[in-house]
PDB file of C-alpha atoms in Angstrom:
ATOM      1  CA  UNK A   1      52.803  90.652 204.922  1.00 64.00           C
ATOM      2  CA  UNK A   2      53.912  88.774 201.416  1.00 67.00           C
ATOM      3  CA  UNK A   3      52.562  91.774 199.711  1.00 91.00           C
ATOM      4  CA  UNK A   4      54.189  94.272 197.133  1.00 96.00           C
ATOM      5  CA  UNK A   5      52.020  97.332 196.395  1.00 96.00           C
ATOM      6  CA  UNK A   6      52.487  99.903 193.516  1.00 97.00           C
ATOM      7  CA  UNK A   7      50.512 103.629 193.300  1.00 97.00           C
ATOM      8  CA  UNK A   8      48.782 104.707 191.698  1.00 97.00           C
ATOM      9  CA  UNK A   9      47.103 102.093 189.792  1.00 96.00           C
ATOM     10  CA  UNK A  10      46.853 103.976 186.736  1.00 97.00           C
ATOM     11  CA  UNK A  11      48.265 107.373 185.432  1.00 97.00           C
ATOM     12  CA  UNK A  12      48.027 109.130 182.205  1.00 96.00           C
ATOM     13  CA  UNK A  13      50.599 112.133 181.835  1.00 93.00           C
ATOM     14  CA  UNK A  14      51.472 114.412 179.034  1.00 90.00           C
ATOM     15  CA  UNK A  15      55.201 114.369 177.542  1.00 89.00           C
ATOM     16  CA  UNK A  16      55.983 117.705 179.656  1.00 88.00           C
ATOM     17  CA  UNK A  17      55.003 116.660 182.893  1.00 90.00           C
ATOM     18  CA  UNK A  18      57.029 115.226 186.074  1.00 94.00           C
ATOM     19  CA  UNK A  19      55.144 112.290 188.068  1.00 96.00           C
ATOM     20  CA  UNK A  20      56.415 109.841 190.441  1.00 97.00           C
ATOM     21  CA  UNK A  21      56.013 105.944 190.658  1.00 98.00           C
ATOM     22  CA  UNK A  22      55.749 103.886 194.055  1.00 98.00           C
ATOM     23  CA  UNK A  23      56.553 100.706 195.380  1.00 98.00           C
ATOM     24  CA  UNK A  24      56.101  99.252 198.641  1.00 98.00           C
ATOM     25  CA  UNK A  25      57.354  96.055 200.718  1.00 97.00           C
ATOM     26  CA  UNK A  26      57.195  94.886 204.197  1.00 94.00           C
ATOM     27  CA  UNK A  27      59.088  91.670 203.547  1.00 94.00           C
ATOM     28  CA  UNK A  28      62.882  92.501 204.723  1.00 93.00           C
ATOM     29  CA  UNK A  29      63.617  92.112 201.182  1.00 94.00           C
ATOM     30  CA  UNK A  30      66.974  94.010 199.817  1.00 93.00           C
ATOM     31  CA  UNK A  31      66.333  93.617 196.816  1.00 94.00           C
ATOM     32  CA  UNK A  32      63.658  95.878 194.666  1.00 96.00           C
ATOM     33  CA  UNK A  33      63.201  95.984 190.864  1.00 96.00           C
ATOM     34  CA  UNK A  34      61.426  97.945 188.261  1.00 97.00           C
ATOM     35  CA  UNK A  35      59.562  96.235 184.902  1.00 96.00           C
ATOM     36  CA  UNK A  36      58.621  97.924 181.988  1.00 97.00           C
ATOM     37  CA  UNK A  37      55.821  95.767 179.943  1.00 96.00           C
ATOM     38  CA  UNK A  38      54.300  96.134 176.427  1.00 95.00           C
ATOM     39  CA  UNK A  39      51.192  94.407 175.416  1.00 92.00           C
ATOM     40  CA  UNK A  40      52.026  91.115 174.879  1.00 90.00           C
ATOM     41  CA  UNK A  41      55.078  90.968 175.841  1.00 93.00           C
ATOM     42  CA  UNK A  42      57.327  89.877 178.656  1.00 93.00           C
ATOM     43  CA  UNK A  43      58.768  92.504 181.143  1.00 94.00           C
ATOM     44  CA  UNK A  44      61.861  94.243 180.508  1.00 94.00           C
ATOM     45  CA  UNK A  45      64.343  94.657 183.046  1.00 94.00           C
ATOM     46  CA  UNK A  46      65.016  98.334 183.883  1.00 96.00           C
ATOM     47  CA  UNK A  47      66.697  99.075 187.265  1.00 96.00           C
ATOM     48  CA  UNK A  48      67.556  96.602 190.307  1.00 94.00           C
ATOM     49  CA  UNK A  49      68.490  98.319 193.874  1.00 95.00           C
ATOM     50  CA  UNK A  50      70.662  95.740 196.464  1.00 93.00           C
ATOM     51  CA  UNK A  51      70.894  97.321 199.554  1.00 94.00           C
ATOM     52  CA  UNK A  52      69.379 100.527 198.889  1.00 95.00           C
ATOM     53  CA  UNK A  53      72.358 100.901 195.670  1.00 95.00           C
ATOM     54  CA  UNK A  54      71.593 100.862 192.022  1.00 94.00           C
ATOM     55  CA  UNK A  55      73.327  97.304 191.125  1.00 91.00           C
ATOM     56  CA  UNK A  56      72.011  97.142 187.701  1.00 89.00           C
ATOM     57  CA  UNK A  57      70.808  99.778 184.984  1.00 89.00           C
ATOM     58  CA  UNK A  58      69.577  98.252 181.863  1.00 89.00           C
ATOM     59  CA  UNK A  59      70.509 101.433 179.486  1.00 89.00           C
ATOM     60  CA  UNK A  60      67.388 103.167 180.586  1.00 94.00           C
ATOM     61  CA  UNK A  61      66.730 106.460 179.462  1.00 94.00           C
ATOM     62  CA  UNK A  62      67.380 109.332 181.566  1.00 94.00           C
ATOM     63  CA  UNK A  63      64.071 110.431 181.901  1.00 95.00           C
ATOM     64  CA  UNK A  64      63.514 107.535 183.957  1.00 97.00           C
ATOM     65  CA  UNK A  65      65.281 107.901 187.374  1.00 97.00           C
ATOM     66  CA  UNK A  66      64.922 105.339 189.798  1.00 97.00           C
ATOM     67  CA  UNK A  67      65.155 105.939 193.391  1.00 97.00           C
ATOM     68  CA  UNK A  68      65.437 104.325 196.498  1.00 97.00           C
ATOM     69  CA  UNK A  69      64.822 106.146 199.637  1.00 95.00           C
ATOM     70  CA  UNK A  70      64.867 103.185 202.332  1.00 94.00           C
ATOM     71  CA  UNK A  71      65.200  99.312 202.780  1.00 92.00           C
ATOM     72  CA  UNK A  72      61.151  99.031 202.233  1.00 96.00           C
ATOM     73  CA  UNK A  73      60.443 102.189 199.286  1.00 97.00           C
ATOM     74  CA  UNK A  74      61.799 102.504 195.924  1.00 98.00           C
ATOM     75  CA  UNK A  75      60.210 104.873 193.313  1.00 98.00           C
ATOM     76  CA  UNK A  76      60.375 105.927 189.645  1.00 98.00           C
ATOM     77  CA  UNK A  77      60.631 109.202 188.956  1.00 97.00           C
ATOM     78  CA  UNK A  78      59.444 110.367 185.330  1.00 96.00           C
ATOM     79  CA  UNK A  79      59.910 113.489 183.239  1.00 94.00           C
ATOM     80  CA  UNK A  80      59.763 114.445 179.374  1.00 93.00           C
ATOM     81  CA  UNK A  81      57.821 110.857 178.485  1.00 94.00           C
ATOM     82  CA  UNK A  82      57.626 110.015 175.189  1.00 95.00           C
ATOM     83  CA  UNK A  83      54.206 108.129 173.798  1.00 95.00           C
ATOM     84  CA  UNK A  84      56.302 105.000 173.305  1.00 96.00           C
ATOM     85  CA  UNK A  85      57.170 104.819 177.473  1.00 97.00           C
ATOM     86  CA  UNK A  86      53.338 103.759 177.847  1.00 97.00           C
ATOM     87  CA  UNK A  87      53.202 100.767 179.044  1.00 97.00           C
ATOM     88  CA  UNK A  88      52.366  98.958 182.493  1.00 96.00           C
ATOM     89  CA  UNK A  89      55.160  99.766 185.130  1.00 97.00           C
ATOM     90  CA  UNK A  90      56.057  96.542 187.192  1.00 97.00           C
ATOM     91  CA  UNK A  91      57.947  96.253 190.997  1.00 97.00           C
ATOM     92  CA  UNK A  92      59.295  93.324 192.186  1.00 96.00           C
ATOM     93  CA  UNK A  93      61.037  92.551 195.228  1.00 95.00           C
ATOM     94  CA  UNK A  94      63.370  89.379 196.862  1.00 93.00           C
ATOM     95  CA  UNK A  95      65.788  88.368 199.417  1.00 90.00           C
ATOM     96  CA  UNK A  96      69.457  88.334 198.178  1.00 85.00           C
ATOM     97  CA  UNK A  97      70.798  85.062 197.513  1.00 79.00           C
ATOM     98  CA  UNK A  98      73.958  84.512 195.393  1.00 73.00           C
ATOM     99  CA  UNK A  99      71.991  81.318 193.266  1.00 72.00           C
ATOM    100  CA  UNK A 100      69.020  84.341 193.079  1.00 77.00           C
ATOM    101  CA  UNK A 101      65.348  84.107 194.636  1.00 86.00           C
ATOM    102  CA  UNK A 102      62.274  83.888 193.958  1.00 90.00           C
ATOM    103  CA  UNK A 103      60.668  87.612 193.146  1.00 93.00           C
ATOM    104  CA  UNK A 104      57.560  89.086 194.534  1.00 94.00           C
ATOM    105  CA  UNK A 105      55.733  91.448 191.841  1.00 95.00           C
ATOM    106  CA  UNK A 106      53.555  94.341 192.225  1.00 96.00           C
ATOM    107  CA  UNK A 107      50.213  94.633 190.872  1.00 95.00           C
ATOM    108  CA  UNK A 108      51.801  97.272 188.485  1.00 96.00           C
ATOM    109  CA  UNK A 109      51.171 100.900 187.510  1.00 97.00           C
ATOM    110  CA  UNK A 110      49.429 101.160 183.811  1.00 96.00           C
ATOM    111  CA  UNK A 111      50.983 104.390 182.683  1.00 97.00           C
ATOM    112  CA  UNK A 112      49.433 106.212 179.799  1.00 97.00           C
ATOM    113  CA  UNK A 113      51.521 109.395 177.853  1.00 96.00           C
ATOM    114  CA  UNK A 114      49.791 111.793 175.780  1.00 93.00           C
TER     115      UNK A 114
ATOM    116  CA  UNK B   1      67.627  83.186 168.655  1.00 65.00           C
ATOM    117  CA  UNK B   2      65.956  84.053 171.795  1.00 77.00           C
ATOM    118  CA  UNK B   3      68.123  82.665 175.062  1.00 90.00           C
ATOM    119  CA  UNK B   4      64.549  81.777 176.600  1.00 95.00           C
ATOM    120  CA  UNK B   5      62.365  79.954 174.579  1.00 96.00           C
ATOM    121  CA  UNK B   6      58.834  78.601 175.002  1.00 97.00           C
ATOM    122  CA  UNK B   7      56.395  76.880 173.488  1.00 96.00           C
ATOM    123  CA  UNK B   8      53.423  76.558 172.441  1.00 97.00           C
ATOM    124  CA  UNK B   9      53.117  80.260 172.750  1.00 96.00           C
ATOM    125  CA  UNK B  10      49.237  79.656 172.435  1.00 97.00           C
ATOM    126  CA  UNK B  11      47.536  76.804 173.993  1.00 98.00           C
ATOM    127  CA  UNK B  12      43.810  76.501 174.173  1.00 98.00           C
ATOM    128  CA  UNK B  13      42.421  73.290 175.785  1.00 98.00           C
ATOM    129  CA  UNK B  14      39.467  71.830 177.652  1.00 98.00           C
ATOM    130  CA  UNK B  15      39.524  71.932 181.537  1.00 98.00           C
ATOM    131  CA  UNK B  16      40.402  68.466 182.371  1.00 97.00           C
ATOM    132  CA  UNK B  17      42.916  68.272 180.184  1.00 98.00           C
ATOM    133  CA  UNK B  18      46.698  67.676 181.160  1.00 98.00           C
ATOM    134  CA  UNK B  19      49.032  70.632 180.091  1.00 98.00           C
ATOM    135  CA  UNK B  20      52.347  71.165 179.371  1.00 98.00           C
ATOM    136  CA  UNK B  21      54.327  73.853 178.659  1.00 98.00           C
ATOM    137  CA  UNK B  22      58.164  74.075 177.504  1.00 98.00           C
ATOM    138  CA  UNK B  23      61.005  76.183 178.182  1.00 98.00           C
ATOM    139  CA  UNK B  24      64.597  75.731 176.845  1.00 97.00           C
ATOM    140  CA  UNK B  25      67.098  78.023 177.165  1.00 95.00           C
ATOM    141  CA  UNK B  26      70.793  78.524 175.621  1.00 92.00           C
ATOM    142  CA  UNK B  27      72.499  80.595 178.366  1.00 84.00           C
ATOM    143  CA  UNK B  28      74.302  79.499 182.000  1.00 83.00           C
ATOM    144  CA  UNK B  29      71.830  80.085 184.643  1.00 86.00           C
ATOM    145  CA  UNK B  30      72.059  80.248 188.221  1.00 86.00           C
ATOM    146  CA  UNK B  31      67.776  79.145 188.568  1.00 92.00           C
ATOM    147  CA  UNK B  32      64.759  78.937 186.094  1.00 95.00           C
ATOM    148  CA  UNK B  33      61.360  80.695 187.302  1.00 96.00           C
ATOM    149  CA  UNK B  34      58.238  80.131 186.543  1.00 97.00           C
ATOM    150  CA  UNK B  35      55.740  82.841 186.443  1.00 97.00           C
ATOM    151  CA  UNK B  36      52.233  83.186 186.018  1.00 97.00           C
ATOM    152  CA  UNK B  37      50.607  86.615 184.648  1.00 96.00           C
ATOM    153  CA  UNK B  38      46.324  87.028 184.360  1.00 91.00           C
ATOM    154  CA  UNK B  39      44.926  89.642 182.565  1.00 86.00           C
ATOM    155  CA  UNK B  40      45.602  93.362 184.453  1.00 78.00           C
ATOM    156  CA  UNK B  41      48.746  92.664 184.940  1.00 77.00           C
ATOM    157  CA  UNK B  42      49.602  90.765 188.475  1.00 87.00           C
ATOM    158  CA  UNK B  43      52.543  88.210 187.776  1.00 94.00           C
ATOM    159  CA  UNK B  44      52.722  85.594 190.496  1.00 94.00           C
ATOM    160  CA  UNK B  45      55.628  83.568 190.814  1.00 94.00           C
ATOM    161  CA  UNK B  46      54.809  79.724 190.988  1.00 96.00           C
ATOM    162  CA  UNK B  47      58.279  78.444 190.837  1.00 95.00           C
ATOM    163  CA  UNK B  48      62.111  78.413 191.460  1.00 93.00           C
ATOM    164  CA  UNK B  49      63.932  75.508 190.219  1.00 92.00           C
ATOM    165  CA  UNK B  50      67.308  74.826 189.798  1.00 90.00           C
ATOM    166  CA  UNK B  51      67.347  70.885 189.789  1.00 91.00           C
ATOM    167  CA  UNK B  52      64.843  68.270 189.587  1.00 93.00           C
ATOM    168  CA  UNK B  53      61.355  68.654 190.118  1.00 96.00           C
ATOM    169  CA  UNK B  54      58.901  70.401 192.532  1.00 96.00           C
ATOM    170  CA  UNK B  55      55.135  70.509 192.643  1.00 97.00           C
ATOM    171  CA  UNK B  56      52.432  72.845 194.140  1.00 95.00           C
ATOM    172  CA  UNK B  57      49.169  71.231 193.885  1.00 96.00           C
ATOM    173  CA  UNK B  58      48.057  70.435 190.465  1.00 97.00           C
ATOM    174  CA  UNK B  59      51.417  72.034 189.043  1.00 98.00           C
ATOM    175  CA  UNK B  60      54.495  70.177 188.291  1.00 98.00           C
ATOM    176  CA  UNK B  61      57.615  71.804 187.102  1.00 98.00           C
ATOM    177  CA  UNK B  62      60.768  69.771 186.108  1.00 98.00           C
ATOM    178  CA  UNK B  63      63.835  70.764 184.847  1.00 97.00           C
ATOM    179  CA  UNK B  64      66.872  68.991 182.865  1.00 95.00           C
ATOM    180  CA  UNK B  65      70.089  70.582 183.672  1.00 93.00           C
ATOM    181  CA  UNK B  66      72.298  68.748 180.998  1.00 93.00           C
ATOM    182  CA  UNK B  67      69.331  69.307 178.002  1.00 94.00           C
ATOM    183  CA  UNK B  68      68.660  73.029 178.969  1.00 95.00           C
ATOM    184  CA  UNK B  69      64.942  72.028 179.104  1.00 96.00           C
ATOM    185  CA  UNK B  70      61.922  72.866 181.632  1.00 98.00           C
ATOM    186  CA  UNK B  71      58.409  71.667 181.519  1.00 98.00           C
ATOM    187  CA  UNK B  72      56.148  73.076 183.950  1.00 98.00           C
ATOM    188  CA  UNK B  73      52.689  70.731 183.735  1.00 98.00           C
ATOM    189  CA  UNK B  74      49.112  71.244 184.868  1.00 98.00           C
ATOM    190  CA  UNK B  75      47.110  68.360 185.773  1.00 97.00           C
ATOM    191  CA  UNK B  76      43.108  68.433 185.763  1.00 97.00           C
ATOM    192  CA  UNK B  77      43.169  71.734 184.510  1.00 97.00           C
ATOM    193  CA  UNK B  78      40.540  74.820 185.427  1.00 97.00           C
ATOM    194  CA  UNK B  79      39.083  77.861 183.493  1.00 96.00           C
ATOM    195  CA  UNK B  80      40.852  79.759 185.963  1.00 95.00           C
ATOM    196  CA  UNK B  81      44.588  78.486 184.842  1.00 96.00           C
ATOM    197  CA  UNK B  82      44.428  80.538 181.809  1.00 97.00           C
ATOM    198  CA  UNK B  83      46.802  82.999 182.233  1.00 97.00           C
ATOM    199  CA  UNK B  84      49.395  83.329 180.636  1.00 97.00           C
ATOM    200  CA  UNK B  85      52.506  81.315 181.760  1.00 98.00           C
ATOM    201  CA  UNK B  86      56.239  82.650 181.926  1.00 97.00           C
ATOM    202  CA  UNK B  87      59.828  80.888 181.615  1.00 97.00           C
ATOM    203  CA  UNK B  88      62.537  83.143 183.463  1.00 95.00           C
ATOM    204  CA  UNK B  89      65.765  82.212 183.948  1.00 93.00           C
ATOM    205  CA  UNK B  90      68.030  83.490 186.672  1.00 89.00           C
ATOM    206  CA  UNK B  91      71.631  85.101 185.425  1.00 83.00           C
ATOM    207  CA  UNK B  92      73.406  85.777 188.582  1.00 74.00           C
ATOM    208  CA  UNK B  93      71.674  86.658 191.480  1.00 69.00           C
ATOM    209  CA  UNK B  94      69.354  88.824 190.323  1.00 80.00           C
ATOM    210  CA  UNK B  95      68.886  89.328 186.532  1.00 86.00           C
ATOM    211  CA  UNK B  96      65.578  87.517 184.505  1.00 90.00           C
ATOM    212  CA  UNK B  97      65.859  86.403 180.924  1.00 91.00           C
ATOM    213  CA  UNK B  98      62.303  86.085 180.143  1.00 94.00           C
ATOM    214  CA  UNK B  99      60.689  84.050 177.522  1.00 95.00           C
ATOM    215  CA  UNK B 100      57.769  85.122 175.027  1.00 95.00           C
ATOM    216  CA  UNK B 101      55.358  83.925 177.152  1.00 96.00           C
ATOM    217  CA  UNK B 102      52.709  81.150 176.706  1.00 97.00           C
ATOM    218  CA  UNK B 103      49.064  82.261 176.509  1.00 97.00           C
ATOM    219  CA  UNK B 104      46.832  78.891 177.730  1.00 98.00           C
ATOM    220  CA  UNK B 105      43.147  79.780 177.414  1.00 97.00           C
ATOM    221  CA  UNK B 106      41.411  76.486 179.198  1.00 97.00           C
ATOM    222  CA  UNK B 107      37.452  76.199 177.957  1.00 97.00           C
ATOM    223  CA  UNK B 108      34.803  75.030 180.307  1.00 96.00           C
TER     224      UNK B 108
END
C-alpha cells in the first residue's frame, strides 16, 4: 500500500463551526505533514509530526490544531475559520532519514469557509 | 529573492517536443525534489536528487551541486505531461522550500 488518503474530499464550513481533517498511511512512515495551498501557488508548510511529536510548527494559527493520534493517523482539527483559510488542505507522509526522503502526498481536502 | 527559483513559470509546447525546466536555489540543502501537481490537486513526487543525475522513463533530472542549479527534462513529450512541475528543496530532514511552480501545457 504506497497510498496516502485524505477525508473528506471536499468541505465547506462556516467561520463558527468545528470540523476535523484526516489523513491516512499504511507505509511505516514516521513522518506525516500538513500543506496548506492557494490557487496557484505552491504548498505552504504548516505542521510536521516525527514519531507521533510535533517537530515543526510553521507559526500556524491556533485555530488550526494538528493532531496525531497513532504511527498511521494524523488529523487537523479546525475551529473559528476565517474566509482567507480556504484553500486545498494537503498530507504528506515519509520515512525519516537525516539527508530527508522522498514525500508521499494526499489527494488533498478542498476546504471552503463561508 | 525567492531561495527556490524556477523557470519558465509557463511553458506551452507541442508533444514531441524536448522540455526543460530549471530550478536554482540560494540556500544549503540536504536534497532537491521534484514534484509533479495535475489539476485537482494530487502532487506526485517524481524525484529525489542530491547528486548527479537520475531518470524515470522519459524524465531526466540533473543537478549541479557547485552552481546551485537543477534541470529536470522531458523527452518526447505527451498531452498528459502538462501538469504543473515543482522544484523543492530539502532543509534538514524534513522541511520543503518550494518554488513558484512551472505550468507546462503540451498541445497535441
Amino acid at each position: 500500500d504506497t497510498e496516502v488518503t485524505q477525508t473528506p474530499k471536499h468541505l465547506v464550513m462556516g467561520m463558527t463551526n468545528k470540523k476535523s481533517l484526516k489523513c491516512e498511511q499504511h507505509m511505516g512512515h514516521r513522518a506525516m505533514y500538513w500543506y496548506k495551498q492557494k490557487a496557484k501557488k505552491p504548498p505552504e508548510l504548516m505542521f510536521v509530526y516525527s514519531y507521533e511529536k510535533l517537530s515543526i510548527n510553521e507559526s500556524v494559527p491556533s485555530r488550526f490544531s494538528p493532531e496525531c493520534p497513532n504511527s498511521s493517523l494524523l488529523n487537523l482539527h479546525l475551529h473559528a475559520l476565517q474566509p482567507e483559510d480556504s484553500a486545498l488542505y494537503l498530507c504528506a507522509s515519509s520515512q525519516v532519514m537525516p539527508g530527508g526522503e522522498t514525500q508521499y502526498f494526499g489527494p488533498g481536502t478542498r476546504l471552503l469557509v463561508l | 529573492k525567492n531561495e527556490v527559483e524556477q523557470s519558465p513559470q509557463n511553458l506551452t509546447a507541442q508533444e514531441g517536443e524536448f522540455i526543460t525546466i530549471n530550478c536554482s536555489y540560494s540556500v544549503g540543502i540536504s536534497a532537491l525534489h521534484w514534484l509533479q501537481q495535475h489539476p485537482g490537486g494530487g502532487i506526485v513526487s517524481l524525484f529525489m536528487l542530491s547528486s548527479g543525475k537520475k531518470k524515470h522513463g522519459r524524465l531526466i533530472a540533473t543537478i549541479n551541486i557547485q552552481e546551485k542549479h537543477s534541470s529536470l527534462h522531458i523527452t518526447a513529450s505527451h498531452p498528459r505531461d502538462s501538469a504543473v512541475y515543482i522544484c523543492a528543496v530539502g532543509q534538514g530532514a524534513q522541511k520543503l522550500v518550494f518554488g513558484q511552480g512551472t505550468r507546462l501545457t503540451i498541445n497535441p
